């Protein structure tokens, strides 16, 4: 038994310490930001905050919540996340069913799947895409955040692979009872695939919440930005003009703590859904990726 | 079975997705003719001046665009290699952990950064890596006495910072496929090796590594299709004009040339160049993955 040898025991201790160190390394930056967000302005400015708040203060969060632009950006993000995820999932659910059929049953299946897969392989690029968005009058419209990415080919393929794993007997029984394709999809496939749909929903939610570039590219008014785009311009581009805090207040309050608070609020929904996501994504990914 | 012949509902189901794909994916593909025009938005596709391959000549003659292609290749090649090696190694070490709760604890923490966007992480890194009292520089100076390093503003450090922070974000998530492969190894192989008196090290070399090789080949070859994607989200949120020389990549360059400077034709040409190379590489890599490891996506 190798477990009992001295060499392996020493290795085990070393291994545990190393893994623990690397795991902590993954969350240390986030903990630091959290600590800064709860610290006082003076402590943050003096750079004495490590991983624990110094002179605990909620001032940064108060300022953040008082900013109407920030609040509105949260609302835009929630709207795009809900509408975008519902639309994406509905489209994927409907398309995955015909794509999961054998060619012997659904002849056009191969043509359709090529049309889907080709979009993963080739794209027109950013510039023609921008022109199309312009021609569709979607610039400065909320719907530019929802419609262009509505079909997610990757999620559709994951769902298709899941559908293929559903025993054929189930649908055959439904057909014999006289159910059509729609009936079969909604009363047989839907209940069976709820866990898979839940997983894909979480993926879609995280994707929408994190999306920032479309807002930056297609929306000109910072007042209609989703949260991720707002954070990008305020924190990363340090564009102070879109902040509605007046200069005197900025001087009073360390920008560092406010930035930290905003970053943390931006990350919070992902942190909240993460445990649920984690329960499923390993299975989902493996089902989709490693198929014999 | 007569029911199977009545397939019109299947077409109806796929129709909505199809319409979206046509509008938002195939219509822009038609727009690539812009790459051969001196495109002006107010003239449109029909009336813009036709310039043939002029945009492509500009692309290969301008010093900055050639630099950008090299930057892209270097950054993404290093990312591909390290994002294969790091998760592979980490999975091997994690596989030696026998306490299930500790294993799950480690997994929970290391998968997390993958789900945070580069806007969030960019905001955090700008603060943590700053020379003006940034967390990391403080630790470096107080523990090791190192002068503050300008990680995001120094051409000698920028690529390093980009690659390390990308590996930091993705190595955990990358272990998933390898851990799945490890859990599929037939336990009787280890039992037999045990009976023969093989040490854990010998078992790793002769059983674990060979059984992980196919999936490593798949991950590696499939990554080839991404050689021209050096990570727009990351670079865009970390870079600044000081480090364009070593850190500017194709996607950020296209954004600045086409959207900010209005050189639409040139932007479209670079985009087309990138799309075609990527397509060829993706097709080759999928063929390779199929040949080498019998991997199929469909």
Short mmCIF file of N, CA and C in Angstrom, two decimals, chain B residues 25-92:
data_model
loop_
_atom_site.label_atom_id
_atom_site.label_comp_id
_atom_site.label_asym_id
_atom_site.label_seq_id
_atom_site.Cartn_x
_atom_site.Cartn_y
_atom_site.Cartn_z
N UNK B 25 -25.84 36.58 -37.90
CA UNK B 25 -24.60 35.90 -38.24
C UNK B 25 -24.30 35.89 -39.73
N UNK B 26 -25.34 35.58 -40.53
CA UNK B 26 -25.08 35.45 -41.97
C UNK B 26 -25.12 36.79 -42.69
N UNK B 27 -25.98 37.69 -42.25
CA UNK B 27 -26.00 39.02 -42.85
C UNK B 27 -24.66 39.74 -42.70
N UNK B 28 -24.05 39.73 -41.49
CA UNK B 28 -22.72 40.34 -41.36
C UNK B 28 -21.69 39.68 -42.26
N UNK B 29 -21.84 38.36 -42.52
CA UNK B 29 -20.88 37.70 -43.40
C UNK B 29 -20.94 38.32 -44.80
N UNK B 30 -22.15 38.69 -45.22
CA UNK B 30 -22.28 39.35 -46.53
C UNK B 30 -21.56 40.70 -46.50
N UNK B 31 -21.50 41.28 -45.30
CA UNK B 31 -20.87 42.60 -45.18
C UNK B 31 -19.37 42.59 -45.34
N UNK B 32 -18.76 41.39 -45.47
CA UNK B 32 -17.30 41.38 -45.59
C UNK B 32 -16.81 41.96 -46.91
N UNK B 33 -17.72 42.24 -47.86
CA UNK B 33 -17.26 42.94 -49.08
C UNK B 33 -16.65 44.29 -48.73
N UNK B 34 -17.04 44.81 -47.55
CA UNK B 34 -16.44 46.06 -47.06
C UNK B 34 -14.92 46.00 -47.05
N UNK B 35 -14.40 44.78 -46.83
CA UNK B 35 -12.95 44.62 -46.74
C UNK B 35 -12.26 45.01 -48.04
N UNK B 36 -13.04 45.02 -49.13
CA UNK B 36 -12.46 45.35 -50.44
C UNK B 36 -12.86 46.75 -50.88
N UNK B 37 -13.40 47.53 -49.94
CA UNK B 37 -13.84 48.88 -50.28
C UNK B 37 -13.17 49.91 -49.38
N UNK B 38 -13.18 51.13 -49.86
CA UNK B 38 -12.85 52.24 -48.97
C UNK B 38 -14.18 52.67 -48.37
N UNK B 39 -14.63 51.90 -47.38
CA UNK B 39 -16.01 52.01 -46.93
C UNK B 39 -16.28 53.30 -46.16
N UNK B 40 -17.34 54.00 -46.60
CA UNK B 40 -17.80 55.18 -45.85
C UNK B 40 -19.25 54.93 -45.46
N UNK B 41 -19.55 55.02 -44.16
CA UNK B 41 -20.90 54.69 -43.69
C UNK B 41 -21.99 55.46 -44.44
N UNK B 42 -21.72 56.74 -44.79
CA UNK B 42 -22.77 57.52 -45.44
C UNK B 42 -22.97 57.14 -46.91
N UNK B 43 -21.99 56.43 -47.50
CA UNK B 43 -22.15 55.95 -48.87
C UNK B 43 -22.75 54.55 -48.90
N UNK B 44 -22.48 53.79 -47.85
CA UNK B 44 -23.03 52.44 -47.77
C UNK B 44 -22.25 51.46 -48.62
N UNK B 45 -22.69 50.17 -48.59
CA UNK B 45 -21.99 49.11 -49.32
C UNK B 45 -22.07 49.33 -50.82
N UNK B 46 -23.22 49.87 -51.27
CA UNK B 46 -23.46 49.96 -52.71
C UNK B 46 -22.60 51.05 -53.36
N UNK B 47 -22.35 52.14 -52.65
CA UNK B 47 -21.69 53.27 -53.31
C UNK B 47 -20.27 53.57 -52.83
N UNK B 48 -19.77 52.81 -51.86
CA UNK B 48 -18.40 53.05 -51.43
C UNK B 48 -17.43 52.65 -52.52
N UNK B 49 -16.28 53.34 -52.51
CA UNK B 49 -15.29 53.11 -53.57
C UNK B 49 -14.68 51.71 -53.45
N UNK B 50 -14.57 51.03 -54.57
CA UNK B 50 -14.01 49.68 -54.64
C UNK B 50 -12.49 49.78 -54.71
N UNK B 51 -11.76 49.15 -53.79
CA UNK B 51 -10.30 49.32 -53.82
C UNK B 51 -9.55 48.00 -53.95
N UNK B 52 -10.25 46.91 -54.21
CA UNK B 52 -9.57 45.63 -54.38
C UNK B 52 -8.88 45.19 -53.11
N UNK B 53 -7.58 44.86 -53.23
CA UNK B 53 -6.86 44.32 -52.07
C UNK B 53 -6.08 45.39 -51.31
N UNK B 54 -6.40 46.66 -51.61
CA UNK B 54 -5.68 47.79 -51.00
C UNK B 54 -5.63 47.68 -49.47
N UNK B 55 -6.78 47.37 -48.85
CA UNK B 55 -6.84 47.28 -47.39
C UNK B 55 -5.90 46.21 -46.85
N UNK B 56 -5.80 45.10 -47.61
CA UNK B 56 -4.92 44.02 -47.15
C UNK B 56 -3.46 44.42 -47.28
N UNK B 57 -3.17 45.20 -48.36
CA UNK B 57 -1.79 45.68 -48.50
C UNK B 57 -1.44 46.60 -47.33
N UNK B 58 -2.36 47.50 -47.01
CA UNK B 58 -2.14 48.39 -45.86
C UNK B 58 -1.87 47.57 -44.60
N UNK B 59 -2.69 46.52 -44.44
CA UNK B 59 -2.58 45.67 -43.25
C UNK B 59 -1.17 45.12 -43.08
N UNK B 60 -0.56 44.68 -44.21
CA UNK B 60 0.76 44.06 -44.08
C UNK B 60 1.90 45.05 -44.22
N UNK B 61 1.58 46.31 -44.59
CA UNK B 61 2.64 47.30 -44.72
C UNK B 61 2.76 48.20 -43.50
N UNK B 62 1.64 48.42 -42.84
CA UNK B 62 1.70 49.30 -41.68
C UNK B 62 2.43 48.61 -40.55
N UNK B 63 3.35 49.35 -39.94
CA UNK B 63 4.17 48.75 -38.90
C UNK B 63 3.32 48.30 -37.72
N UNK B 64 2.34 49.15 -37.34
CA UNK B 64 1.57 48.81 -36.15
C UNK B 64 0.71 47.57 -36.34
N UNK B 65 0.18 47.37 -37.56
CA UNK B 65 -0.68 46.20 -37.74
C UNK B 65 0.12 44.90 -37.76
N UNK B 66 1.33 44.95 -38.29
CA UNK B 66 2.18 43.75 -38.28
C UNK B 66 2.57 43.41 -36.84
N UNK B 67 2.90 44.46 -36.09
CA UNK B 67 3.25 44.30 -34.69
C UNK B 67 2.11 43.62 -33.93
N UNK B 68 0.90 44.07 -34.26
CA UNK B 68 -0.29 43.57 -33.58
C UNK B 68 -0.49 42.08 -33.85
N UNK B 69 -0.22 41.66 -35.10
CA UNK B 69 -0.37 40.23 -35.43
C UNK B 69 0.64 39.41 -34.64
N UNK B 70 1.89 39.90 -34.55
CA UNK B 70 2.90 39.19 -33.76
C UNK B 70 2.51 39.11 -32.30
N UNK B 71 2.08 40.25 -31.75
CA UNK B 71 1.66 40.25 -30.35
C UNK B 71 0.59 39.21 -30.10
N UNK B 72 -0.39 39.17 -31.02
CA UNK B 72 -1.49 38.22 -30.86
C UNK B 72 -0.97 36.79 -30.83
N UNK B 73 -0.09 36.47 -31.80
CA UNK B 73 0.43 35.10 -31.88
C UNK B 73 1.21 34.72 -30.63
N UNK B 74 2.08 35.63 -30.19
CA UNK B 74 2.93 35.32 -29.04
C UNK B 74 2.08 35.14 -27.78
N UNK B 75 1.19 36.10 -27.54
CA UNK B 75 0.38 36.03 -26.32
C UNK B 75 -0.50 34.78 -26.32
N UNK B 76 -1.16 34.51 -27.45
CA UNK B 76 -2.09 33.38 -27.41
C UNK B 76 -1.36 32.05 -27.43
N UNK B 77 -0.20 31.98 -28.09
CA UNK B 77 0.55 30.71 -28.07
C UNK B 77 0.96 30.38 -26.64
N UNK B 78 1.48 31.38 -25.93
CA UNK B 78 1.90 31.13 -24.54
C UNK B 78 0.69 30.76 -23.67
N UNK B 79 -0.42 31.44 -23.92
CA UNK B 79 -1.63 31.11 -23.15
C UNK B 79 -2.07 29.68 -23.41
N UNK B 80 -2.05 29.27 -24.69
CA UNK B 80 -2.51 27.92 -25.03
C UNK B 80 -1.65 26.87 -24.32
N UNK B 81 -0.32 27.06 -24.39
CA UNK B 81 0.57 26.08 -23.76
C UNK B 81 0.35 26.04 -22.25
N UNK B 82 0.37 27.22 -21.62
CA UNK B 82 0.27 27.24 -20.16
C UNK B 82 -1.11 26.84 -19.67
N UNK B 83 -2.15 27.17 -20.46
CA UNK B 83 -3.50 26.78 -20.04
C UNK B 83 -3.77 25.30 -20.29
N UNK B 84 -2.78 24.62 -20.90
CA UNK B 84 -2.86 23.17 -21.00
C UNK B 84 -2.04 22.53 -19.88
N UNK B 85 -0.82 23.04 -19.72
CA UNK B 85 0.10 22.45 -18.75
C UNK B 85 -0.38 22.67 -17.31
N UNK B 86 -0.80 23.90 -17.00
CA UNK B 86 -1.16 24.20 -15.62
C UNK B 86 -2.36 23.37 -15.14
N UNK B 87 -3.48 23.32 -15.85
CA UNK B 87 -4.60 22.51 -15.37
C UNK B 87 -4.27 21.01 -15.33
N UNK B 88 -3.49 20.56 -16.31
CA UNK B 88 -3.10 19.15 -16.36
C UNK B 88 -2.34 18.77 -15.09
N UNK B 89 -1.32 19.58 -14.77
CA UNK B 89 -0.52 19.32 -13.58
C UNK B 89 -1.36 19.44 -12.32
N UNK B 90 -2.16 20.49 -12.27
CA UNK B 90 -2.99 20.71 -11.08
C UNK B 90 -3.94 19.54 -10.86
N UNK B 91 -4.51 19.02 -11.96
CA UNK B 91 -5.44 17.89 -11.84
C UNK B 91 -4.72 16.66 -11.28
N UNK B 92 -3.47 16.46 -11.71
CA UNK B 92 -2.70 15.32 -11.19
C UNK B 92 -2.51 15.43 -9.68
#
